[in-house]
GROMACS .gro file of N, CA and C in nm:
model
  201
    1MET      N    1 -12.775  12.210  24.311
    1MET     CA    2 -12.917  12.266  24.301
    1MET      C    3 -12.978  12.269  24.165
    2TYR      N    4 -12.888  12.286  24.064
    2TYR     CA    5 -12.940  12.279  23.936
    2TYR      C    6 -12.999  12.153  23.898
    3LEU      N    7 -12.946  12.034  23.943
    3LEU     CA    8 -13.003  11.903  23.911
    3LEU      C    9 -13.142  11.896  23.979
    4LEU      N   10 -13.151  11.941  24.101
    4LEU     CA   11 -13.281  11.933  24.171
    4LEU      C   12 -13.391  12.005  24.097
    5ASN      N   13 -13.361  12.121  24.037
    5ASN     CA   14 -13.454  12.204  23.963
    5ASN      C   15 -13.499  12.130  23.838
    6ARG      N   16 -13.413  12.046  23.780
    6ARG     CA   17 -13.450  11.976  23.667
    6ARG      C   18 -13.543  11.849  23.686
    7LEU      N   19 -13.555  11.808  23.814
    7LEU     CA   20 -13.631  11.686  23.835
    7LEU      C   21 -13.781  11.723  23.806
    8LYS      N   22 -13.845  11.623  23.755
    8LYS     CA   23 -13.995  11.638  23.725
    8LYS      C   24 -14.072  11.638  23.856
    9LYS      N   25 -14.162  11.730  23.867
    9LYS     CA   26 -14.252  11.740  23.984
    9LYS      C   27 -14.363  11.651  23.959
   10SER      N   28 -14.407  11.565  24.066
   10SER     CA   29 -14.525  11.484  24.049
   10SER      C   30 -14.655  11.564  24.080
   11THR      N   31 -14.767  11.524  24.029
   11THR     CA   32 -14.889  11.591  24.062
   11THR      C   33 -14.954  11.513  24.179
   12PRO      N   34 -15.050  11.567  24.243
   12PRO     CA   35 -15.118  11.494  24.346
   12PRO      C   36 -15.193  11.371  24.281
   13GLU      N   37 -15.231  11.373  24.169
   13GLU     CA   38 -15.303  11.257  24.104
   13GLU      C   39 -15.201  11.140  24.090
   14GLN      N   40 -15.081  11.175  24.040
   14GLN     CA   41 -14.978  11.080  24.035
   14GLN      C   42 -14.936  11.016  24.157
   15GLU      N   43 -14.929  11.094  24.261
   15GLU     CA   44 -14.887  11.045  24.398
   15GLU      C   45 -15.004  10.952  24.444
   16GLU      N   46 -15.123  10.987  24.431
   16GLU     CA   47 -15.236  10.904  24.474
   16GLU      C   48 -15.236  10.770  24.396
   17LYS      N   49 -15.206  10.774  24.264
   17LYS     CA   50 -15.205  10.653  24.184
   17LYS      C   51 -15.087  10.565  24.234
   18PHE      N   52 -14.972  10.627  24.260
   18PHE     CA   53 -14.860  10.550  24.306
   18PHE      C   54 -14.888  10.482  24.443
   19ARG      N   55 -14.955  10.554  24.527
   19ARG     CA   56 -14.991  10.494  24.666
   19ARG      C   57 -15.083  10.375  24.649
   20LYS      N   58 -15.183  10.399  24.559
   20LYS     CA   59 -15.273  10.279  24.538
   20LYS      C   60 -15.207  10.160  24.491
   21GLU      N   61 -15.112  10.182  24.389
   21GLU     CA   62 -15.040  10.068  24.327
   21GLU      C   63 -14.946  10.002  24.437
   22LEU      N   64 -14.886  10.083  24.515
   22LEU     CA   65 -14.799  10.035  24.616
   22LEU      C   66 -14.875   9.944  24.723
   23GLU      N   67 -14.991   9.995  24.759
   23GLU     CA   68 -15.081   9.922  24.854
   23GLU      C   69 -15.126   9.787  24.790
   24GLU      N   70 -15.159   9.782  24.659
   24GLU     CA   71 -15.196   9.659  24.595
   24GLU      C   72 -15.078   9.565  24.587
   25GLU      N   73 -14.960   9.614  24.563
   25GLU     CA   74 -14.848   9.524  24.554
   25GLU      C   75 -14.814   9.469  24.699
   26HIS      N   76 -14.830   9.548  24.801
   26HIS     CA   77 -14.812   9.508  24.932
   26HIS      C   78 -14.904   9.396  24.972
   27LEU      N   79 -15.029   9.396  24.923
   27LEU     CA   80 -15.122   9.294  24.952
   27LEU      C   81 -15.090   9.165  24.885
   28ARG      N   82 -15.020   9.179  24.768
   28ARG     CA   83 -14.987   9.048  24.686
   28ARG      C   84 -14.876   8.967  24.741
   29ILE      N   85 -14.796   9.037  24.833
   29ILE     CA   86 -14.683   8.960  24.884
   29ILE      C   87 -14.728   8.852  24.993
   30THR      N   88 -14.684   8.728  24.965
   30THR     CA   89 -14.729   8.618  25.040
   30THR      C   90 -14.614   8.591  25.152
   31TRP      N   91 -14.655   8.506  25.250
   31TRP     CA   92 -14.555   8.471  25.348
   31TRP      C   93 -14.433   8.400  25.294
   32LYS      N   94 -14.445   8.332  25.184
   32LYS     CA   95 -14.330   8.261  25.119
   32LYS      C   96 -14.233   8.371  25.065
   33ASP      N   97 -14.292   8.478  24.997
   33ASP     CA   98 -14.208   8.581  24.949
   33ASP      C   99 -14.132   8.659  25.067
   34LYS      N  100 -14.203   8.676  25.170
   34LYS     CA  101 -14.131   8.740  25.294
   34LYS      C  102 -14.024   8.656  25.349
   35LEU      N  103 -14.052   8.522  25.357
   35LEU     CA  104 -13.946   8.433  25.401
   35LEU      C  105 -13.827   8.427  25.326
   36ALA      N  106 -13.853   8.433  25.185
   36ALA     CA  107 -13.740   8.430  25.085
   36ALA      C  108 -13.666   8.558  25.102
   37MET      N  109 -13.727   8.678  25.118
   37MET     CA  110 -13.651   8.804  25.146
   37MET      C  111 -13.570   8.796  25.265
   38ILE      N  112 -13.622   8.735  25.375
   38ILE     CA  113 -13.552   8.731  25.505
   38ILE      C  114 -13.430   8.641  25.489
   39ILE      N  115 -13.453   8.519  25.427
   39ILE     CA  116 -13.340   8.431  25.406
   39ILE      C  117 -13.230   8.488  25.306
   40SER      N  118 -13.263   8.554  25.211
   40SER     CA  119 -13.169   8.617  25.120
   40SER      C  120 -13.093   8.727  25.190
   41ALA      N  121 -13.172   8.810  25.269
   41ALA     CA  122 -13.101   8.916  25.346
   41ALA      C  123 -13.008   8.863  25.444
   42TYR      N  124 -13.037   8.747  25.514
   42TYR     CA  125 -12.953   8.686  25.601
   42TYR      C  126 -12.825   8.642  25.532
   43ALA      N  127 -12.845   8.563  25.423
   43ALA     CA  128 -12.724   8.516  25.338
   43ALA      C  129 -12.640   8.626  25.287
   44VAL      N  130 -12.705   8.745  25.247
   44VAL     CA  131 -12.621   8.848  25.190
   44VAL      C  132 -12.550   8.935  25.296
   45LEU      N  133 -12.613   8.963  25.409
   45LEU     CA  134 -12.566   9.055  25.505
   45LEU      C  135 -12.503   8.987  25.623
   46VAL      N  136 -12.569   8.900  25.696
   46VAL     CA  137 -12.527   8.848  25.817
   46VAL      C  138 -12.412   8.752  25.802
   47LEU      N  139 -12.422   8.658  25.712
   47LEU     CA  140 -12.312   8.563  25.706
   47LEU      C  141 -12.180   8.616  25.660
   48PRO      N  142 -12.172   8.707  25.562
   48PRO     CA  143 -12.043   8.765  25.528
   48PRO      C  144 -11.987   8.852  25.638
   49ALA      N  145 -12.079   8.921  25.712
   49ALA     CA  146 -12.035   9.005  25.825
   49ALA      C  147 -11.966   8.917  25.929
   50ILE      N  148 -12.043   8.803  25.967
   50ILE     CA  149 -11.978   8.703  26.064
   50ILE      C  150 -11.842   8.653  26.013
   51LEU      N  151 -11.841   8.615  25.891
   51LEU     CA  152 -11.719   8.559  25.839
   51LEU      C  153 -11.606   8.660  25.847
   52ILE      N  154 -11.628   8.781  25.815
   52ILE     CA  155 -11.524   8.883  25.819
   52ILE      C  156 -11.480   8.903  25.966
   53LEU      N  157 -11.573   8.909  26.059
   53LEU     CA  158 -11.545   8.921  26.209
   53LEU      C  159 -11.446   8.803  26.253
   54VAL      N  160 -11.486   8.685  26.211
   54VAL     CA  161 -11.409   8.563  26.254
   54VAL      C  162 -11.267   8.570  26.196
   55LEU      N  163 -11.257   8.604  26.066
   55LEU     CA  164 -11.125   8.617  26.002
   55LEU      C  165 -11.042   8.728  26.073
   56MET      N  166 -11.096   8.836  26.102
   56MET     CA  167 -11.027   8.945  26.174
   56MET      C  168 -10.971   8.897  26.315
   57CYS      N  169 -11.067   8.830  26.378
   57CYS     CA  170 -11.026   8.778  26.509
   57CYS      C  171 -10.914   8.683  26.507
   58ALA      N  172 -10.925   8.592  26.403
   58ALA     CA  173 -10.817   8.493  26.378
   58ALA      C  174 -10.682   8.560  26.342
   59ALA      N  175 -10.691   8.658  26.255
   59ALA     CA  176 -10.571   8.742  26.224
   59ALA      C  177 -10.515   8.813  26.349
   60ALA      N  178 -10.594   8.869  26.424
   60ALA     CA  179 -10.540   8.931  26.553
   60ALA      C  180 -10.483   8.824  26.645
   61LEU      N  181 -10.548   8.720  26.660
   61LEU     CA  182 -10.492   8.612  26.744
   61LEU      C  183 -10.355   8.556  26.691
   62GLY      N  184 -10.357   8.548  26.560
   62GLY     CA  185 -10.234   8.498  26.499
   62GLY      C  186 -10.117   8.601  26.515
   63LEU      N  187 -10.153   8.728  26.507
   63LEU     CA  188 -10.036   8.835  26.522
   63LEU      C  189  -9.996   8.832  26.669
   64LEU      N  190 -10.085   8.802  26.759
   64LEU     CA  191 -10.042   8.801  26.904
   64LEU      C  192  -9.975   8.672  26.942
   65GLY      N  193  -9.971   8.576  26.850
   65GLY     CA  194  -9.905   8.442  26.879
   65GLY      C  195  -9.991   8.349  26.964
   66ILE      N  196 -10.118   8.381  26.976
   66ILE     CA  197 -10.203   8.295  27.056
   66ILE      C  198 -10.252   8.168  26.973
   67LEU      N  199 -10.273   8.192  26.856
   67LEU     CA  200 -10.318   8.082  26.758
   67LEU      C  201 -10.204   7.985  26.727
   0.00000   0.00000   0.00000
């Protein structure tokens, strides 16, 4: 709790300024940027997860003598 008390409190003006900046940044994102984010998320999250699942299945099949 001590650390939470040390955090700086934002004023309503700062929050409003932050919201306006966030909206402006959101409007600047193009479809190419969104496509790049989707492709990078796929490459970073989905492909390694599939690879790990395939390796675990292969290891299980190997232990059971099916492979």
